[in-house]
CSV table of C-alpha atoms in Angstrom, one decimal:
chain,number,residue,atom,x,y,z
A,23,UNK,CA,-14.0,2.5,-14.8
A,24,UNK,CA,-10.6,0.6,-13.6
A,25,UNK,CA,-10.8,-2.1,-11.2
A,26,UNK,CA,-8.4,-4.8,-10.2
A,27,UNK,CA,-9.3,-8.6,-9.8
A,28,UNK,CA,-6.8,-10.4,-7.4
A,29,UNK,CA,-7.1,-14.4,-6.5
A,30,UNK,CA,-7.6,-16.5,-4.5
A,31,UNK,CA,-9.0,-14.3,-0.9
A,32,UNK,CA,-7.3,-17.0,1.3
A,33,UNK,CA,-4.7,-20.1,0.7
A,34,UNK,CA,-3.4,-22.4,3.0
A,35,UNK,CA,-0.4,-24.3,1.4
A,36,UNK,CA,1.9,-27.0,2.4
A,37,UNK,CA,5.9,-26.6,2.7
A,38,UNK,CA,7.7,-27.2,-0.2
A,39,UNK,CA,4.4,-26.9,-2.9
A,40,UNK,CA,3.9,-24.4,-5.4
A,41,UNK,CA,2.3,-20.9,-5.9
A,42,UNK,CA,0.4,-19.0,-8.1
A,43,UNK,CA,-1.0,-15.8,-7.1
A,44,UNK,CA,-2.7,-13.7,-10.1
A,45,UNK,CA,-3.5,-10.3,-10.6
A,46,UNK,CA,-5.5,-8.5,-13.8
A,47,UNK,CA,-6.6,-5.2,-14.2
A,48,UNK,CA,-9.0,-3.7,-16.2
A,49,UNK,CA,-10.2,-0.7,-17.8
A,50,UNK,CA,-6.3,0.8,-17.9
A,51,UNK,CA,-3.6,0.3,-20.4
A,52,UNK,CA,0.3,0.3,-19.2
A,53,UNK,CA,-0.5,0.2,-15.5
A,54,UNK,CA,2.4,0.1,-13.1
A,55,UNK,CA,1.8,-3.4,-10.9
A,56,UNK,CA,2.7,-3.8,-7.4
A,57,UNK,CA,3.2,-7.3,-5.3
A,58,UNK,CA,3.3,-6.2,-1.8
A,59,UNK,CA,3.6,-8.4,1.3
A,60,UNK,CA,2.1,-7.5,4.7
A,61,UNK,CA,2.9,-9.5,8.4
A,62,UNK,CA,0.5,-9.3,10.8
A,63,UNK,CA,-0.4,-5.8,12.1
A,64,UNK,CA,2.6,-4.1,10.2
A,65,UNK,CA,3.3,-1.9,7.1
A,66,UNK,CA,3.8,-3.1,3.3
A,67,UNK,CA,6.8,-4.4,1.8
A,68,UNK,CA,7.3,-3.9,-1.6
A,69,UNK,CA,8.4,-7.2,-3.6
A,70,UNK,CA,7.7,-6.5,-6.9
A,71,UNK,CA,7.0,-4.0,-9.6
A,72,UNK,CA,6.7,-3.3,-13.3
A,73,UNK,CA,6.5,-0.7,-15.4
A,74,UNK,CA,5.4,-2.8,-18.6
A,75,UNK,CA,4.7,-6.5,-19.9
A,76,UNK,CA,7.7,-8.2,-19.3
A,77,UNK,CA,9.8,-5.5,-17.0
A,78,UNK,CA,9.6,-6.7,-13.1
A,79,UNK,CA,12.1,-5.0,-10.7
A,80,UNK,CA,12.8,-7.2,-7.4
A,81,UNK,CA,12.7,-5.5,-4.1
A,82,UNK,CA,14.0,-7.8,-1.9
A,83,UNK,CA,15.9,-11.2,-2.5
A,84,UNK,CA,13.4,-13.8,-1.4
A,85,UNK,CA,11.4,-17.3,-2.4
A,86,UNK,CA,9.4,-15.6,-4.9
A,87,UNK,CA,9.2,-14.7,-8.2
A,88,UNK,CA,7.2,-12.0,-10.3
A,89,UNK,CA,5.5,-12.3,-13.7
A,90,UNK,CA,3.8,-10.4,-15.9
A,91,UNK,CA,2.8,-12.3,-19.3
A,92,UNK,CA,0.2,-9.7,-20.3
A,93,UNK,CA,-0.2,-5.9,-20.2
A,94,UNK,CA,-2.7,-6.3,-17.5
A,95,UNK,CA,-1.9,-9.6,-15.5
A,96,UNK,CA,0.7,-9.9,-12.8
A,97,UNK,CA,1.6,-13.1,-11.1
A,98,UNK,CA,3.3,-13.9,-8.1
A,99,UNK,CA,5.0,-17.3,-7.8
A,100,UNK,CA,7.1,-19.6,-5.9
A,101,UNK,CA,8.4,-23.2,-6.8
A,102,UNK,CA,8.8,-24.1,-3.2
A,103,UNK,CA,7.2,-22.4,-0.2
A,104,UNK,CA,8.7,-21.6,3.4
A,105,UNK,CA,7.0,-20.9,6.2
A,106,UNK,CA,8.5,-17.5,6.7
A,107,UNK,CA,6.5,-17.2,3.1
A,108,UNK,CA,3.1,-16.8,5.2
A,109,UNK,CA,1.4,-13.4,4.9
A,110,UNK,CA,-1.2,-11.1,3.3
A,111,UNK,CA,-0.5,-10.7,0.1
A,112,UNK,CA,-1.6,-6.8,-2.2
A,113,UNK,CA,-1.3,-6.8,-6.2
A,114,UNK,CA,-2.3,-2.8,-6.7
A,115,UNK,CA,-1.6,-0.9,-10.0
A,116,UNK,CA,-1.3,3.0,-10.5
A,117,UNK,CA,-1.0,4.7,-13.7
A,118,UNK,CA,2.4,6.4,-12.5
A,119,UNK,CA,4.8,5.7,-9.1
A,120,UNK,CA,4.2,8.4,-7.3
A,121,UNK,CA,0.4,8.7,-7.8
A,122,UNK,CA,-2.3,7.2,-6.5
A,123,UNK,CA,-2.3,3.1,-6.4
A,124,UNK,CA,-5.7,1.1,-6.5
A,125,UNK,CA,-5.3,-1.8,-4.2
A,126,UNK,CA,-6.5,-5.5,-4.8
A,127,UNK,CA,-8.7,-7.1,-1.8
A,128,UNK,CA,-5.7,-9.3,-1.4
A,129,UNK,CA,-4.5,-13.1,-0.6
A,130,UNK,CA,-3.9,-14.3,2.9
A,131,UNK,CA,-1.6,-17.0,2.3
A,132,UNK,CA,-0.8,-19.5,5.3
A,133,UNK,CA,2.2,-22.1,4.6
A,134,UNK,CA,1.6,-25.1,7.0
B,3,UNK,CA,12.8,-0.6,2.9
B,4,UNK,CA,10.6,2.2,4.5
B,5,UNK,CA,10.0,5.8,3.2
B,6,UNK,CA,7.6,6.2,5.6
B,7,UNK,CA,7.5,6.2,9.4
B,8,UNK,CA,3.9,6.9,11.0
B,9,UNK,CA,3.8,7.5,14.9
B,10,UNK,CA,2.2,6.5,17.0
B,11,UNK,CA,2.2,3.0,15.9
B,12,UNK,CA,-1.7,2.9,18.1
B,13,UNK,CA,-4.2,5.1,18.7
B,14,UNK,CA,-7.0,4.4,20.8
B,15,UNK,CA,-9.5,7.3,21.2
B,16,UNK,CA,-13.8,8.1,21.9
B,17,UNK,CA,-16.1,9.4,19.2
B,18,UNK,CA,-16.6,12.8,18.4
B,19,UNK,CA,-12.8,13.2,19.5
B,20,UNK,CA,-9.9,14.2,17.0
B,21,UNK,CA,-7.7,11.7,15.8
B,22,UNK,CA,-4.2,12.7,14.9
B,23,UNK,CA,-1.1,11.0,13.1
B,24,UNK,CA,2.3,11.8,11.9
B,25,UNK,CA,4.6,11.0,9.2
B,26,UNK,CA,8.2,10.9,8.5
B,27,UNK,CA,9.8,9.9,5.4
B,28,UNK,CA,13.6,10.2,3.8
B,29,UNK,CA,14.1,11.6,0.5
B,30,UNK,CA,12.5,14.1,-1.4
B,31,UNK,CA,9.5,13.7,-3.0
B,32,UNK,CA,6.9,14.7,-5.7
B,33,UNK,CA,4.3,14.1,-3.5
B,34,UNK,CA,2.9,12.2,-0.7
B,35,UNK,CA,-0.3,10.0,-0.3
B,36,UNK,CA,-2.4,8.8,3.1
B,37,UNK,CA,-4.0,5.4,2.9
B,38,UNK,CA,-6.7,3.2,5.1
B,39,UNK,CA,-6.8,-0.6,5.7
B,40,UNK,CA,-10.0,-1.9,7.2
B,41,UNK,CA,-8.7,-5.5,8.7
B,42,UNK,CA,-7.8,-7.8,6.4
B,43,UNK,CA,-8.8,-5.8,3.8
B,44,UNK,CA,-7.0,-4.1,0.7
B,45,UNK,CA,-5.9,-0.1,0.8
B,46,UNK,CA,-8.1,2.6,0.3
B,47,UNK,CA,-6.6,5.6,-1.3
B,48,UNK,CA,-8.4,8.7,0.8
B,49,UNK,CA,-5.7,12.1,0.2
B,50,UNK,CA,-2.7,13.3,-1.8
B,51,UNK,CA,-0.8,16.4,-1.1
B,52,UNK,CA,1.6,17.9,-3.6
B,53,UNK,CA,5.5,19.0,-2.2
B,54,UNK,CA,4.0,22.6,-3.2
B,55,UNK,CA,1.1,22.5,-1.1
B,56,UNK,CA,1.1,23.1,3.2
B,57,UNK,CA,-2.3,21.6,3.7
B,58,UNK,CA,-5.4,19.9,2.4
B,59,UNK,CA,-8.8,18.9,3.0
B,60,UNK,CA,-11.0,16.5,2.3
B,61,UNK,CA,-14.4,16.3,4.4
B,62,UNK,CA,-13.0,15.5,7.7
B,63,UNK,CA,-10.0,14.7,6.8
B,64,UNK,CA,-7.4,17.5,7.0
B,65,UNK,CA,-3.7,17.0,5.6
B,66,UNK,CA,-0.4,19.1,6.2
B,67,UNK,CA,2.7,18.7,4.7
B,68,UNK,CA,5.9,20.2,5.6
B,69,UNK,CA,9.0,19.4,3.5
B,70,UNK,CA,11.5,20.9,5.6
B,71,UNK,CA,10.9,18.8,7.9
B,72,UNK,CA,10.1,15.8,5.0
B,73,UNK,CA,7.0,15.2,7.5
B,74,UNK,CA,3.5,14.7,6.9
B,75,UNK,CA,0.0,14.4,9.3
B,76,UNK,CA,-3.4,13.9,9.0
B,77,UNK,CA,-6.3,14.8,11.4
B,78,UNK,CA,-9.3,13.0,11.2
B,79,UNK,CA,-11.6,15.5,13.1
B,80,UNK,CA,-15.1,14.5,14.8
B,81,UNK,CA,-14.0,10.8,14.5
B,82,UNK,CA,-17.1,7.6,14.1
B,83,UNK,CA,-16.2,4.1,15.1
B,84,UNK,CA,-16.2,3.5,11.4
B,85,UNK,CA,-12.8,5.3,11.3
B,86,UNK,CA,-11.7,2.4,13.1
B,87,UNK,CA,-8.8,1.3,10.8
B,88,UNK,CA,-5.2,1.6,9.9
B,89,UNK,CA,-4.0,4.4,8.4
B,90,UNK,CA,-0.5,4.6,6.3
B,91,UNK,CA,1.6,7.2,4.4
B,92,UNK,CA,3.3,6.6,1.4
B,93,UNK,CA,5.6,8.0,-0.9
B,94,UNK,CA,6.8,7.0,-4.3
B,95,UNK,CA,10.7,8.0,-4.4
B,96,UNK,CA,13.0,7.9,-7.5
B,97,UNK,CA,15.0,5.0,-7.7
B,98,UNK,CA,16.8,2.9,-9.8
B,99,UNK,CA,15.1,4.6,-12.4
B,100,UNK,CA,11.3,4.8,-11.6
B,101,UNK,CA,9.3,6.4,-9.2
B,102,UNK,CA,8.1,3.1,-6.9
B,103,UNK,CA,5.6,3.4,-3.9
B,104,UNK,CA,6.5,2.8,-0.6
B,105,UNK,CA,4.2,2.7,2.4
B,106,UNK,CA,5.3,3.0,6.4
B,107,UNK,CA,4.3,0.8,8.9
B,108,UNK,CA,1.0,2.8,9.6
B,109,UNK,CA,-1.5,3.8,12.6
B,110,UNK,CA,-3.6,1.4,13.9
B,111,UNK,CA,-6.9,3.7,14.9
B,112,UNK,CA,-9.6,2.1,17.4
B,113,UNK,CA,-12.8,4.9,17.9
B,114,UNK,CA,-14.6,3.8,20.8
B,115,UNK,CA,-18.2,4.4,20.6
């Protein structure tokens, strides 16, 4: 069966310091990957996606960036962090865009 | 941007009473999908309803579609205080060359024992 790994559950991060979020997947080849962001009792912007290992599509221009070295790993990362980069953070994967996505238990990330 | 727009943004209702949201969303699509959030939790997928199909189930979950309208609901019927969530439609339009989900801002649900 497929399940999806995301890390770390919560972060609390000083201005200006780094970030590495990571996602895997397993038991699925060629997933599509997801980085969504999510404020405070609102819906789910869409930062990121790929359709394969090295293919990331940005969503909206922001402080982040998206990787995906392997089939099944996808990483979200920042050189500097702003507060305004504060949220709760998805990785999901779904074997085509329009179908059903399986959901990480995602990152709460606080910058401080 | 948003594909999706679920009213009403709350919902605050007893047990045993029907809970009912909506959906409205742009562009054509292939299909469209209803999700749950427990707080601070990831998504759960629970339906998806082809553009060809008018109405599902699933358990108590009931699902309409109606494309002329490009809106969507679901009814949670006979609702538990475990249905307590959020609750969000998505869609997974064509653009710039992939289909790509996108999610509306959701339902928050409160079942009051």
């Amino acid at each position: 069966s497929q399940t999806i790994h995301q890390w770390p559950a919560t972060l609390v991060q000083p201005v200006g310091s780094p970030l590495s979020l990571e996602c895997t997947v397993e038991g699925t080849s060629n997933p599509n990957l997801y980085w969504y962001r999510q404020a405070a009792g609102r819906g789910l912007q869409l930062l990121f996606y790929s359709v394969g290992i090295g293919q990331i599509s940005s969503e909206v221009p922001q402080n982040l960036s998206a990787s995906r070295p392997q089939d099944r790993q996808f990483i979200l990362s920042s050189k500097k962090l702003l507060l305004s980069d504060s949220g709760f953070y998805l990785c999901a994967w779904s074997v085509s865009g329009d179908l059903e996505a399986f959901f990480g238990q995602g990152t709460r990330l606080t910058v401080v | 941007s948003q594909q999706g727009e679920e009213d009403p943004q709350a919902l605050s209702i007893q047990e045993g009473e029907n809970a009912t949201m909506n959906c409205s969303y742009k562009t054509s699509i292939n299909n469209l999908q209803w999700y749950r959030q427990n707080s601070g939790r990831g998504l759960v997928h629970l339906i998806l309803i082809r553009s060809n199909e008018r109405e599902k189930h699933s358990g108590r979950l009931r699902v309409t579609l109606d494309t002329s309208k490009k809106s969507s609901s679901l009814l949670i019927t006979a609702s538990r205080a475990a249905d307590t969530a959020s609750y969000f439609c998505a869609t997974g339009p064509f653009s710039g060359g992939y289909n790509k989900l996108i999610f509306g801002a959701g339902t928050r649900l409160a079942v009051h024992p």
